[in-house]
PDB file of C-alpha atoms in Angstrom:
ATOM      1  CA  MET A 201      11.782  19.616  -5.718  1.00 44.00           C
ATOM      2  CA  GLY A 202       9.800  22.395  -7.361  1.00 52.00           C
ATOM      3  CA  THR A 203       6.373  21.422  -8.661  1.00 80.00           C
ATOM      4  CA  MET A 204       6.884  17.654  -8.653  1.00 93.00           C
ATOM      5  CA  ILE A 205       3.661  15.765  -7.915  1.00 97.00           C
ATOM      6  CA  ILE A 206       4.146  13.109  -5.238  1.00 98.00           C
ATOM      7  CA  ILE A 207       1.527  10.401  -4.645  1.00 98.00           C
ATOM      8  CA  ASP A 208       1.685   7.738  -1.943  1.00 98.00           C
ATOM      9  CA  ALA A 209       0.297   4.538  -3.483  1.00 98.00           C
ATOM     10  CA  HIS A 210       0.318   2.474  -0.260  1.00 98.00           C
ATOM     11  CA  SER A 211      -0.810   3.808   3.107  1.00 98.00           C
ATOM     12  CA  HIS A 212      -3.058   2.766   5.994  1.00 98.00           C
ATOM     13  CA  LEU A 213      -5.585   4.491   8.251  1.00 98.00           C
ATOM     14  CA  TRP A 214      -7.601   3.281  11.228  1.00 97.00           C
ATOM     15  CA  LEU A 215      -9.257   4.634  14.322  1.00 95.00           C
ATOM     16  CA  LYS A 216      -8.857   1.475  16.398  1.00 95.00           C
ATOM     17  CA  GLN A 217      -6.834  -1.664  15.861  1.00 95.00           C
ATOM     18  CA  ASP A 218      -8.606  -4.706  17.278  1.00 94.00           C
ATOM     19  CA  THR A 219      -9.021  -7.900  15.268  1.00 95.00           C
ATOM     20  CA  THR A 220      -8.243 -11.615  15.120  1.00 93.00           C
ATOM     21  CA  VAL A 221      -5.997 -13.233  12.494  1.00 92.00           C
ATOM     22  CA  ASP A 222      -5.308 -16.970  12.303  1.00 91.00           C
ATOM     23  CA  GLY A 223      -6.961 -17.365  15.710  1.00 90.00           C
ATOM     24  CA  GLN A 224      -4.736 -14.764  17.413  1.00 93.00           C
ATOM     25  CA  ARG A 225      -5.974 -11.390  18.585  1.00 95.00           C
ATOM     26  CA  ILE A 226      -4.191  -8.221  17.445  1.00 95.00           C
ATOM     27  CA  TYR A 227      -5.030  -5.102  19.454  1.00 96.00           C
ATOM     28  CA  GLN A 228      -3.615  -1.742  20.442  1.00 95.00           C
ATOM     29  CA  THR A 229      -2.220  -1.169  23.933  1.00 95.00           C
ATOM     30  CA  ASP A 230      -0.763   2.303  24.604  1.00 94.00           C
ATOM     31  CA  ARG A 231       1.925   4.731  23.379  1.00 94.00           C
ATOM     32  CA  GLY A 232       1.432   3.554  19.800  1.00 95.00           C
ATOM     33  CA  ARG A 233       2.039  -0.087  20.656  1.00 96.00           C
ATOM     34  CA  SER A 234       0.017  -3.166  19.773  1.00 96.00           C
ATOM     35  CA  MET A 235      -0.024  -6.838  20.668  1.00 96.00           C
ATOM     36  CA  PHE A 236       0.921  -8.504  17.400  1.00 95.00           C
ATOM     37  CA  PHE A 237       0.832 -12.322  17.253  1.00 93.00           C
ATOM     38  CA  GLY A 238       1.761 -12.578  20.930  1.00 93.00           C
ATOM     39  CA  GLU A 239       4.485  -9.911  20.917  1.00 95.00           C
ATOM     40  CA  GLU A 240       4.160  -6.225  21.791  1.00 96.00           C
ATOM     41  CA  ARG A 241       5.323  -4.135  18.828  1.00 96.00           C
ATOM     42  CA  GLN A 242       5.592  -0.416  18.085  1.00 96.00           C
ATOM     43  CA  MET A 243       2.764  -0.217  15.543  1.00 96.00           C
ATOM     44  CA  LEU A 244       2.593   3.593  15.454  1.00 96.00           C
ATOM     45  CA  PRO A 245       5.045   6.357  16.314  1.00 95.00           C
ATOM     46  CA  PRO A 246       5.042   6.703  20.121  1.00 94.00           C
ATOM     47  CA  PHE A 247       3.617  10.228  20.051  1.00 93.00           C
ATOM     48  CA  MET A 248       0.336   8.820  18.661  1.00 94.00           C
ATOM     49  CA  ILE A 249      -0.586   7.885  22.219  1.00 93.00           C
ATOM     50  CA  ASP A 250      -4.306   7.342  21.641  1.00 93.00           C
ATOM     51  CA  GLY A 251      -3.784   4.623  19.004  1.00 94.00           C
ATOM     52  CA  ARG A 252      -5.769   6.620  16.438  1.00 95.00           C
ATOM     53  CA  ASN A 253      -4.140   6.547  13.008  1.00 97.00           C
ATOM     54  CA  SER A 254      -6.373   9.263  11.624  1.00 98.00           C
ATOM     55  CA  ALA A 255      -6.622  10.995   8.262  1.00 98.00           C
ATOM     56  CA  GLU A 256      -5.968  14.340   9.931  1.00 98.00           C
ATOM     57  CA  VAL A 257      -2.612  13.253  11.365  1.00 97.00           C
ATOM     58  CA  PHE A 258      -1.695  11.722   8.021  1.00 98.00           C
ATOM     59  CA  LEU A 259      -2.640  14.937   6.202  1.00 98.00           C
ATOM     60  CA  ALA A 260      -0.341  16.886   8.497  1.00 97.00           C
ATOM     61  CA  ASN A 261       2.485  14.527   7.513  1.00 97.00           C
ATOM     62  CA  MET A 262       1.538  14.724   3.835  1.00 98.00           C
ATOM     63  CA  ASP A 263       1.423  18.526   3.840  1.00 97.00           C
ATOM     64  CA  TYR A 264       4.779  18.756   5.607  1.00 96.00           C
ATOM     65  CA  ALA A 265       6.356  16.287   3.160  1.00 97.00           C
ATOM     66  CA  GLN A 266       4.608  17.893   0.143  1.00 97.00           C
ATOM     67  CA  VAL A 267       2.737  14.708  -0.774  1.00 98.00           C
ATOM     68  CA  SER A 268      -0.343  15.668  -2.760  1.00 98.00           C
ATOM     69  CA  GLY A 269      -2.445  12.517  -2.539  1.00 98.00           C
ATOM     70  CA  ALA A 270      -2.515   9.013  -1.131  1.00 98.00           C
ATOM     71  CA  VAL A 271      -4.081   5.635  -1.801  1.00 98.00           C
ATOM     72  CA  VAL A 272      -5.302   4.030   1.425  1.00 98.00           C
ATOM     73  CA  VAL A 273      -5.179   0.242   1.287  1.00 98.00           C
ATOM     74  CA  GLN A 274      -6.175  -2.194   4.043  1.00 98.00           C
ATOM     75  CA  GLU A 275      -4.518  -5.053   5.928  1.00 96.00           C
ATOM     76  CA  ILE A 276      -6.312  -7.681   7.980  1.00 96.00           C
ATOM     77  CA  ILE A 277      -3.920  -7.108  10.914  1.00 95.00           C
ATOM     78  CA  ASP A 278      -5.574  -3.688  11.366  1.00 96.00           C
ATOM     79  CA  GLY A 279      -9.153  -4.958  11.194  1.00 95.00           C
ATOM     80  CA  GLN A 280     -11.734  -3.970   8.611  1.00 96.00           C
ATOM     81  CA  GLN A 281     -11.823  -0.160   8.207  1.00 97.00           C
ATOM     82  CA  ASN A 282     -14.464   0.265   5.493  1.00 98.00           C
ATOM     83  CA  ASP A 283     -16.771   2.563   7.461  1.00 98.00           C
ATOM     84  CA  TYR A 284     -13.984   4.924   8.450  1.00 98.00           C
ATOM     85  CA  LEU A 285     -12.446   4.997   4.972  1.00 98.00           C
ATOM     86  CA  LYS A 286     -15.807   5.919   3.445  1.00 98.00           C
ATOM     87  CA  GLN A 287     -15.862   8.899   5.793  1.00 98.00           C
ATOM     88  CA  VAL A 288     -12.315   9.822   4.823  1.00 98.00           C
ATOM     89  CA  ALA A 289     -13.073   9.659   1.095  1.00 98.00           C
ATOM     90  CA  GLY A 290     -16.175  11.772   1.595  1.00 98.00           C
ATOM     91  CA  LYS A 291     -14.366  14.388   3.683  1.00 98.00           C
ATOM     92  CA  TYR A 292     -11.117  14.617   1.689  1.00 98.00           C
ATOM     93  CA  PRO A 293     -11.909  13.445  -1.857  1.00 98.00           C
ATOM     94  CA  GLU A 294      -9.191  15.627  -3.363  1.00 97.00           C
ATOM     95  CA  ARG A 295      -6.451  13.967  -1.292  1.00 98.00           C
ATOM     96  CA  PHE A 296      -7.434  10.334  -0.695  1.00 98.00           C
ATOM     97  CA  MET A 297      -8.506   7.350  -2.767  1.00 98.00           C
ATOM     98  CA  VAL A 298      -9.519   4.428  -0.567  1.00 98.00           C
ATOM     99  CA  CYS A 299      -9.785   0.650  -0.889  1.00 98.00           C
ATOM    100  CA  GLY A 300     -12.531  -1.428   0.633  1.00 98.00           C
ATOM    101  CA  MET A 301     -11.682  -4.817   2.098  1.00 98.00           C
ATOM    102  CA  PRO A 302     -14.112  -7.745   2.393  1.00 97.00           C
ATOM    103  CA  ALA A 303     -14.264  -9.643   5.667  1.00 94.00           C
ATOM    104  CA  ILE A 304     -11.440 -12.175   5.631  1.00 93.00           C
ATOM    105  CA  ASN A 305     -11.371 -15.304   7.785  1.00 93.00           C
ATOM    106  CA  THR A 306      -8.153 -17.120   6.957  1.00 91.00           C
ATOM    107  CA  GLN A 307      -9.356 -20.275   8.724  1.00 92.00           C
ATOM    108  CA  GLU A 308     -12.342 -20.854   6.428  1.00 95.00           C
ATOM    109  CA  PRO A 309     -12.264 -23.783   3.967  1.00 96.00           C
ATOM    110  CA  ASP A 310     -11.221 -22.678   0.489  1.00 97.00           C
ATOM    111  CA  ALA A 311     -14.652 -22.980  -1.137  1.00 97.00           C
ATOM    112  CA  LEU A 312     -16.353 -20.976   1.624  1.00 97.00           C
ATOM    113  CA  PHE A 313     -13.562 -18.399   1.622  1.00 96.00           C
ATOM    114  CA  ALA A 314     -13.948 -17.857  -2.134  1.00 97.00           C
ATOM    115  CA  GLN A 315     -17.737 -17.622  -1.841  1.00 97.00           C
ATOM    116  CA  ASN A 316     -17.533 -15.060   0.948  1.00 97.00           C
ATOM    117  CA  MET A 317     -14.898 -13.093  -0.940  1.00 98.00           C
ATOM    118  CA  LEU A 318     -17.224 -12.702  -3.917  1.00 98.00           C
ATOM    119  CA  SER A 319     -20.234 -11.690  -1.825  1.00 98.00           C
ATOM    120  CA  GLY A 320     -18.058  -9.272   0.155  1.00 98.00           C
ATOM    121  CA  ILE A 321     -16.710  -7.582  -2.969  1.00 98.00           C
ATOM    122  CA  LYS A 322     -20.211  -7.268  -4.425  1.00 98.00           C
ATOM    123  CA  ALA A 323     -21.397  -5.639  -1.203  1.00 98.00           C
ATOM    124  CA  LEU A 324     -18.464  -3.215  -1.225  1.00 98.00           C
ATOM    125  CA  LYS A 325     -19.241  -2.223  -4.808  1.00 98.00           C
ATOM    126  CA  ASP A 326     -22.813  -1.482  -3.761  1.00 98.00           C
ATOM    127  CA  GLU A 327     -21.401   0.721  -0.979  1.00 97.00           C
ATOM    128  CA  GLY A 328     -19.485   2.756  -3.548  1.00 97.00           C
ATOM    129  CA  PHE A 329     -15.991   1.265  -3.326  1.00 98.00           C
ATOM    130  CA  GLY A 330     -14.228   1.178  -6.685  1.00 98.00           C
ATOM    131  CA  MET A 331     -11.000  -0.302  -5.316  1.00 98.00           C
ATOM    132  CA  ILE A 332     -10.485  -3.462  -3.279  1.00 98.00           C
ATOM    133  CA  ALA A 333      -7.496  -4.392  -1.124  1.00 98.00           C
ATOM    134  CA  ILE A 334      -6.700  -8.066  -0.562  1.00 98.00           C
ATOM    135  CA  PRO A 335      -3.658  -8.919   1.602  1.00 96.00           C
ATOM    136  CA  GLY A 336      -2.784 -12.020  -0.375  1.00 95.00           C
ATOM    137  CA  HIS A 337       0.324 -12.684   1.699  1.00 95.00           C
ATOM    138  CA  ARG A 338      -1.973 -13.584   4.603  1.00 94.00           C
ATOM    139  CA  VAL A 339      -4.477 -15.605   2.555  1.00 95.00           C
ATOM    140  CA  HIS A 340      -4.208 -19.401   2.470  1.00 94.00           C
ATOM    141  CA  THR A 341      -6.848 -20.057  -0.227  1.00 97.00           C
ATOM    142  CA  PRO A 342      -5.428 -20.307  -3.772  1.00 98.00           C
ATOM    143  CA  LEU A 343      -5.961 -17.061  -5.676  1.00 98.00           C
ATOM    144  CA  THR A 344      -7.266 -19.022  -8.640  1.00 98.00           C
ATOM    145  CA  ASP A 345     -10.132 -20.255  -6.453  1.00 98.00           C
ATOM    146  CA  MET A 346     -11.201 -16.591  -6.261  1.00 98.00           C
ATOM    147  CA  MET A 347     -11.249 -16.110 -10.034  1.00 98.00           C
ATOM    148  CA  GLU A 348     -14.983 -15.319 -10.034  1.00 98.00           C
ATOM    149  CA  SER A 349     -14.295 -12.387  -7.696  1.00 98.00           C
ATOM    150  CA  PHE A 350     -11.574 -11.025  -9.951  1.00 98.00           C
ATOM    151  CA  LYS A 351     -13.745 -11.398 -13.046  1.00 98.00           C
ATOM    152  CA  PHE A 352     -16.550  -9.547 -11.261  1.00 98.00           C
ATOM    153  CA  MET A 353     -14.140  -6.727 -10.447  1.00 98.00           C
ATOM    154  CA  GLU A 354     -12.902  -6.643 -14.028  1.00 98.00           C
ATOM    155  CA  SER A 355     -16.391  -6.453 -15.498  1.00 98.00           C
ATOM    156  CA  ASN A 356     -17.288  -3.627 -13.107  1.00 98.00           C
ATOM    157  CA  GLY A 357     -14.182  -1.523 -13.701  1.00 98.00           C
ATOM    158  CA  MET A 358     -12.815  -2.026 -10.188  1.00 98.00           C
ATOM    159  CA  LEU A 359      -9.148  -1.876  -9.150  1.00 98.00           C
ATOM    160  CA  LEU A 360      -7.341  -4.537  -7.123  1.00 98.00           C
ATOM    161  CA  SER A 361      -4.597  -3.732  -4.606  1.00 98.00           C
ATOM    162  CA  MET A 362      -2.842  -7.017  -3.872  1.00 97.00           C
ATOM    163  CA  CYS A 363       0.151  -7.922  -1.722  1.00 97.00           C
ATOM    164  CA  LEU A 364       1.654 -11.336  -2.350  1.00 98.00           C
ATOM    165  CA  ASP A 365       3.690 -13.732  -0.266  1.00 96.00           C
ATOM    166  CA  ASP A 366       7.273 -14.481  -1.255  1.00 96.00           C
ATOM    167  CA  ASN A 367       5.926 -17.699  -2.661  1.00 95.00           C
ATOM    168  CA  GLU A 368       6.442 -18.990  -6.196  1.00 97.00           C
ATOM    169  CA  ILE A 369       3.117 -20.851  -6.179  1.00 97.00           C
ATOM    170  CA  GLN A 370       1.089 -17.770  -5.256  1.00 98.00           C
ATOM    171  CA  ILE A 371       2.979 -15.648  -7.777  1.00 98.00           C
ATOM    172  CA  GLY A 372       2.049 -18.187 -10.458  1.00 98.00           C
ATOM    173  CA  GLN A 373      -1.586 -18.031  -9.377  1.00 98.00           C
ATOM    174  CA  MET A 374      -1.495 -14.232  -9.649  1.00 98.00           C
ATOM    175  CA  ARG A 375      -0.081 -14.497 -13.157  1.00 98.00           C
ATOM    176  CA  GLU A 376      -3.009 -16.718 -14.100  1.00 98.00           C
ATOM    177  CA  VAL A 377      -5.458 -14.167 -12.657  1.00 98.00           C
ATOM    178  CA  ILE A 378      -3.820 -11.396 -14.691  1.00 98.00           C
ATOM    179  CA  GLN A 379      -4.018 -13.461 -17.880  1.00 98.00           C
ATOM    180  CA  GLU A 380      -7.666 -14.412 -17.256  1.00 98.00           C
ATOM    181  CA  CYS A 381      -8.630 -10.806 -16.409  1.00 98.00           C
ATOM    182  CA  PRO A 382      -6.621  -8.601 -18.811  1.00 98.00           C
ATOM    183  CA  ASN A 383      -8.765  -5.516 -18.179  1.00 98.00           C
ATOM    184  CA  LEU A 384      -8.496  -5.690 -14.391  1.00 98.00           C
ATOM    185  CA  LYS A 385      -6.273  -2.971 -12.930  1.00 98.00           C
ATOM    186  CA  VAL A 386      -3.882  -4.574 -10.444  1.00 98.00           C
ATOM    187  CA  ALA A 387      -1.391  -2.880  -8.117  1.00 98.00           C
ATOM    188  CA  ILE A 388       1.101  -5.328  -6.600  1.00 98.00           C
ATOM    189  CA  GLY A 389       2.288  -4.117  -3.197  1.00 97.00           C
ATOM    190  CA  HIS A 390       5.442  -4.265  -1.042  1.00 97.00           C
ATOM    191  CA  PHE A 391       7.568  -3.937  -4.199  1.00 97.00           C
ATOM    192  CA  GLY A 392       7.266  -7.661  -4.783  1.00 97.00           C
ATOM    193  CA  MET A 393       8.692  -8.470  -1.313  1.00 97.00           C
ATOM    194  CA  VAL A 394      11.904  -6.966  -2.619  1.00 97.00           C
ATOM    195  CA  THR A 395      14.293  -8.607  -0.145  1.00 96.00           C
ATOM    196  CA  GLY A 396      12.772 -12.041  -0.709  1.00 96.00           C
ATOM    197  CA  GLN A 397      13.890 -14.912  -2.875  1.00 96.00           C
ATOM    198  CA  HIS A 398      11.257 -14.373  -5.589  1.00 97.00           C
ATOM    199  CA  PHE A 399      11.400 -10.568  -5.850  1.00 97.00           C
ATOM    200  CA  MET A 400      11.941 -10.357  -9.606  1.00 98.00           C
ATOM    201  CA  LYS A 401       9.249 -12.947 -10.299  1.00 98.00           C
ATOM    202  CA  GLN A 402       6.752 -10.624  -8.638  1.00 98.00           C
ATOM    203  CA  ILE A 403       8.155  -7.626 -10.501  1.00 98.00           C
ATOM    204  CA  MET A 404       7.763  -9.454 -13.804  1.00 98.00           C
ATOM    205  CA  LEU A 405       4.019  -9.683 -13.180  1.00 98.00           C
ATOM    206  CA  ALA A 406       3.986  -6.074 -14.395  1.00 98.00           C
ATOM    207  CA  SER A 407       4.878  -7.454 -17.833  1.00 97.00           C
ATOM    208  CA  ALA A 408       2.140 -10.104 -17.693  1.00 96.00           C
ATOM    209  CA  GLY A 409      -0.632  -7.584 -18.393  1.00 95.00           C
ATOM    210  CA  ARG A 410      -0.987  -3.998 -19.588  1.00 96.00           C
ATOM    211  CA  ASN A 411      -2.978  -2.997 -16.483  1.00 98.00           C
ATOM    212  CA  VAL A 412      -0.530  -4.248 -13.846  1.00 98.00           C
ATOM    213  CA  ARG A 413       1.670  -1.982 -11.734  1.00 98.00           C
ATOM    214  CA  VAL A 414       4.005  -2.547  -8.769  1.00 98.00           C
ATOM    215  CA  GLU A 415       4.128  -0.115  -5.827  1.00 98.00           C
ATOM    216  CA  SER A 416       6.851   0.183  -3.239  1.00 98.00           C
ATOM    217  CA  GLY A 417       4.814   0.282  -0.020  1.00 97.00           C
ATOM    218  CA  GLY A 418       7.030  -1.142   2.714  1.00 94.00           C
ATOM    219  CA  ILE A 419      10.332  -0.901   0.854  1.00 97.00           C
ATOM    220  CA  THR A 420      11.987   1.006   3.714  1.00 97.00           C
ATOM    221  CA  TRP A 421      10.688  -1.632   6.137  1.00 95.00           C
ATOM    222  CA  LEU A 422      12.180  -4.400   4.019  1.00 96.00           C
ATOM    223  CA  PHE A 423      15.512  -2.567   3.889  1.00 97.00           C
ATOM    224  CA  ASN A 424      15.321  -1.444   7.517  1.00 95.00           C
ATOM    225  CA  SER A 425      18.534  -3.254   8.485  1.00 94.00           C
ATOM    226  CA  GLU A 426      20.369  -1.230   5.837  1.00 95.00           C
ATOM    227  CA  PHE A 427      18.603   2.010   6.853  1.00 95.00           C
ATOM    228  CA  TYR A 428      18.723   5.463   5.303  1.00 96.00           C
ATOM    229  CA  PRO A 429      19.629   6.325   2.537  1.00 96.00           C
ATOM    230  CA  PHE A 430      18.498   2.814   1.550  1.00 97.00           C
ATOM    231  CA  LYS A 431      20.995   2.323  -1.269  1.00 97.00           C
ATOM    232  CA  GLY A 432      19.873  -1.288  -1.711  1.00 97.00           C
ATOM    233  CA  ALA A 433      16.279  -0.125  -2.187  1.00 98.00           C
ATOM    234  CA  VAL A 434      17.362   2.312  -4.903  1.00 98.00           C
ATOM    235  CA  LYS A 435      19.312  -0.426  -6.663  1.00 98.00           C
ATOM    236  CA  ALA A 436      16.221  -2.669  -6.521  1.00 98.00           C
ATOM    237  CA  ILE A 437      14.093   0.102  -8.062  1.00 98.00           C
ATOM    238  CA  ARG A 438      16.715   0.498 -10.795  1.00 98.00           C
ATOM    239  CA  GLN A 439      16.735  -3.275 -11.391  1.00 98.00           C
ATOM    240  CA  ALA A 440      12.945  -3.422 -11.600  1.00 98.00           C
ATOM    241  CA  ALA A 441      12.761  -0.424 -13.931  1.00 98.00           C
ATOM    242  CA  ASP A 442      15.336  -1.966 -16.253  1.00 98.00           C
ATOM    243  CA  ALA A 443      13.246  -5.158 -16.374  1.00 98.00           C
ATOM    244  CA  VAL A 444       9.686  -3.836 -16.820  1.00 98.00           C
ATOM    245  CA  GLY A 445      10.002  -0.083 -17.387  1.00 98.00           C
ATOM    246  CA  MET A 446       9.754   2.764 -14.889  1.00 98.00           C
ATOM    247  CA  ASP A 447       6.228   3.499 -16.138  1.00 98.00           C
ATOM    248  CA  LYS A 448       5.077   0.298 -14.383  1.00 98.00           C
ATOM    249  CA  LEU A 449       6.400   1.283 -10.937  1.00 98.00           C
ATOM    250  CA  MET A 450       5.009   3.573  -8.218  1.00 98.00           C
ATOM    251  CA  TRP A 451       6.132   4.855  -4.837  1.00 98.00           C
ATOM    252  CA  GLY A 452       4.349   3.857  -1.633  1.00 98.00           C
ATOM    253  CA  SER A 453       5.319   4.462   1.988  1.00 98.00           C
ATOM    254  CA  ASP A 454       3.364   1.888   4.043  1.00 97.00           C
ATOM    255  CA  TYR A 455       2.536   4.745   6.427  1.00 98.00           C
ATOM    256  CA  PRO A 456       2.237   4.777   9.437  1.00 97.00           C
ATOM    257  CA  ARG A 457       4.243   1.725  10.503  1.00 94.00           C
ATOM    258  CA  THR A 458       7.356   2.736   8.582  1.00 94.00           C
ATOM    259  CA  ILE A 459       7.567   6.139  10.276  1.00 94.00           C
ATOM    260  CA  CYS A 460       8.327   4.486  13.597  1.00 94.00           C
ATOM    261  CA  ALA A 461      11.881   4.273  12.225  1.00 94.00           C
ATOM    262  CA  ILE A 462      12.109   7.268   9.872  1.00 96.00           C
ATOM    263  CA  THR A 463      10.175  10.441   9.111  1.00 96.00           C
ATOM    264  CA  TYR A 464       7.518  10.435   6.410  1.00 97.00           C
ATOM    265  CA  ARG A 465       9.634  12.664   4.161  1.00 97.00           C
ATOM    266  CA  MET A 466      12.568  10.254   4.507  1.00 97.00           C
ATOM    267  CA  SER A 467      10.399   7.489   3.043  1.00 97.00           C
ATOM    268  CA  TYR A 468      10.833   9.060  -0.383  1.00 98.00           C
ATOM    269  CA  ASP A 469      13.623  11.674  -0.297  1.00 96.00           C
ATOM    270  CA  PHE A 470      16.275   8.950  -0.512  1.00 97.00           C
ATOM    271  CA  ILE A 471      14.928   8.480  -4.037  1.00 98.00           C
ATOM    272  CA  LEU A 472      15.115  12.201  -4.816  1.00 97.00           C
ATOM    273  CA  LYS A 473      18.729  12.341  -3.659  1.00 96.00           C
ATOM    274  CA  SER A 474      19.855   9.258  -5.570  1.00 97.00           C
ATOM    275  CA  SER A 475      22.015   9.491  -8.689  1.00 96.00           C
ATOM    276  CA  GLU A 476      20.811   6.040  -9.870  1.00 96.00           C
ATOM    277  CA  LEU A 477      17.624   7.491 -11.421  1.00 98.00           C
ATOM    278  CA  THR A 478      17.068  10.314 -13.878  1.00 97.00           C
ATOM    279  CA  ASP A 479      14.969  13.338 -12.910  1.00 97.00           C
ATOM    280  CA  TYR A 480      12.140  12.160 -15.147  1.00 97.00           C
ATOM    281  CA  GLU A 481      12.275   8.640 -13.700  1.00 98.00           C
ATOM    282  CA  LYS A 482      11.929  10.148 -10.236  1.00 98.00           C
ATOM    283  CA  GLU A 483       8.875  12.114 -11.376  1.00 98.00           C
ATOM    284  CA  GLN A 484       7.354   8.969 -12.873  1.00 98.00           C
ATOM    285  CA  PHE A 485       8.006   6.796  -9.840  1.00 98.00           C
ATOM    286  CA  LEU A 486       7.019   9.331  -7.190  1.00 98.00           C
ATOM    287  CA  GLY A 487       3.835  10.619  -8.747  1.00 98.00           C
ATOM    288  CA  LEU A 488       3.121  10.668 -12.465  1.00 98.00           C
ATOM    289  CA  ASN A 489       2.528   6.933 -12.775  1.00 98.00           C
ATOM    290  CA  ALA A 490       0.102   6.916  -9.841  1.00 98.00           C
ATOM    291  CA  VAL A 491      -1.811   9.902 -11.219  1.00 98.00           C
ATOM    292  CA  SER A 492      -2.483   8.100 -14.497  1.00 97.00           C
ATOM    293  CA  PHE A 493      -3.102   4.659 -12.958  1.00 98.00           C
ATOM    294  CA  TYR A 494      -5.497   5.674 -10.175  1.00 98.00           C
ATOM    295  CA  GLY A 495      -6.991   8.713 -11.895  1.00 97.00           C
ATOM    296  CA  PHE A 496      -6.154  11.448  -9.400  1.00 97.00           C
ATOM    297  CA  ASP A 497      -7.413  14.922 -10.385  1.00 97.00           C
ATOM    298  CA  VAL A 498      -4.257  17.018 -10.159  1.00 96.00           C
ATOM    299  CA  ASP A 499      -6.252  20.236 -10.514  1.00 96.00           C
ATOM    300  CA  ARG A 500      -7.772  19.586  -7.084  1.00 96.00           C
ATOM    301  CA  PHE A 501      -4.469  19.187  -5.279  1.00 97.00           C
ATOM    302  CA  PRO A 502      -3.634  22.029  -2.882  1.00 95.00           C
ATOM    303  CA  GLU A 503      -0.504  24.146  -3.031  1.00 94.00           C
ATOM    304  CA  LEU A 504       2.024  22.613  -0.644  1.00 96.00           C
ATOM    305  CA  PRO A 505       4.877  25.055  -0.047  1.00 93.00           C
ATOM    306  CA  TYR A 506       8.053  23.873   1.611  1.00 92.00           C
ATOM    307  CA  ILE A 507       8.054  24.708   5.334  1.00 92.00           C
ATOM    308  CA  LYS A 508      11.441  24.960   7.012  1.00 92.00           C
ATOM    309  CA  ASN A 509      12.178  22.980  10.154  1.00 91.00           C
ATOM    310  CA  MET A 510      13.221  24.856  13.272  1.00 93.00           C
ATOM    311  CA  SER A 511      16.613  23.135  12.911  1.00 91.00           C
ATOM    312  CA  GLU A 512      17.249  24.705   9.502  1.00 90.00           C
TER     313      GLU A 512
END
């Protein structure tokens, strides 16, 4: 791998998972498990027995896998983590860029939801957040109703991390947002819900505006039934690159949930080992595009030598 820069454009951190979504409580139990919409699920690897998905554990994984930096997004199923992520950004500014997330109540009427979204984003800007994560796939209010929020972000040079539902209507709404806010930086997550019916329609959003990118957070989850080396995922990356250009695409892991099934290094080395992409395309996808889009300072990255496993 040499000196390749690797950036994770989609990860999560939290100290405690305890929230309510659509009237149902989501909370951690033990051995990395959580109650998730009425079903106990393995939310974290089972060795994370205290339920803490901390920056320090993530850094250990990043150092081992030679990942220089990471973008930490947020999801409402984990609860609002703004206070903790501010601490993380302050403690490890050379490794992490973090997204704030406004309080989201999916059961609010559309007008109230949009109003609270705007006030929440303004408050987060005042707290120093330059990036905002909105899990659009869990939001019922039309994205176009939130246009004032997106225009506020655009005028203040903020970046939007947005996951979308596999829903043609919501994809169309996102296209309208992009056209109305051409200077707003937008990162579309989950690689456009790559195994869904409208995958390429989400990918094509990257051609709707010069400041739009697509990141692959969750791609190994979406291809979990296929499993490593995720040949279908590589083919989807190739298809997307042929449609919009590799310079519009970025790697993301969706850490930590995805490493219940695979190791952190496995979440990207299937790309390194593929013959479907050129060496330069791999460099673009795994790191160079994220460096330029998010503005990471590569001079501050630490040296991350390869450490052999005991099994080698």
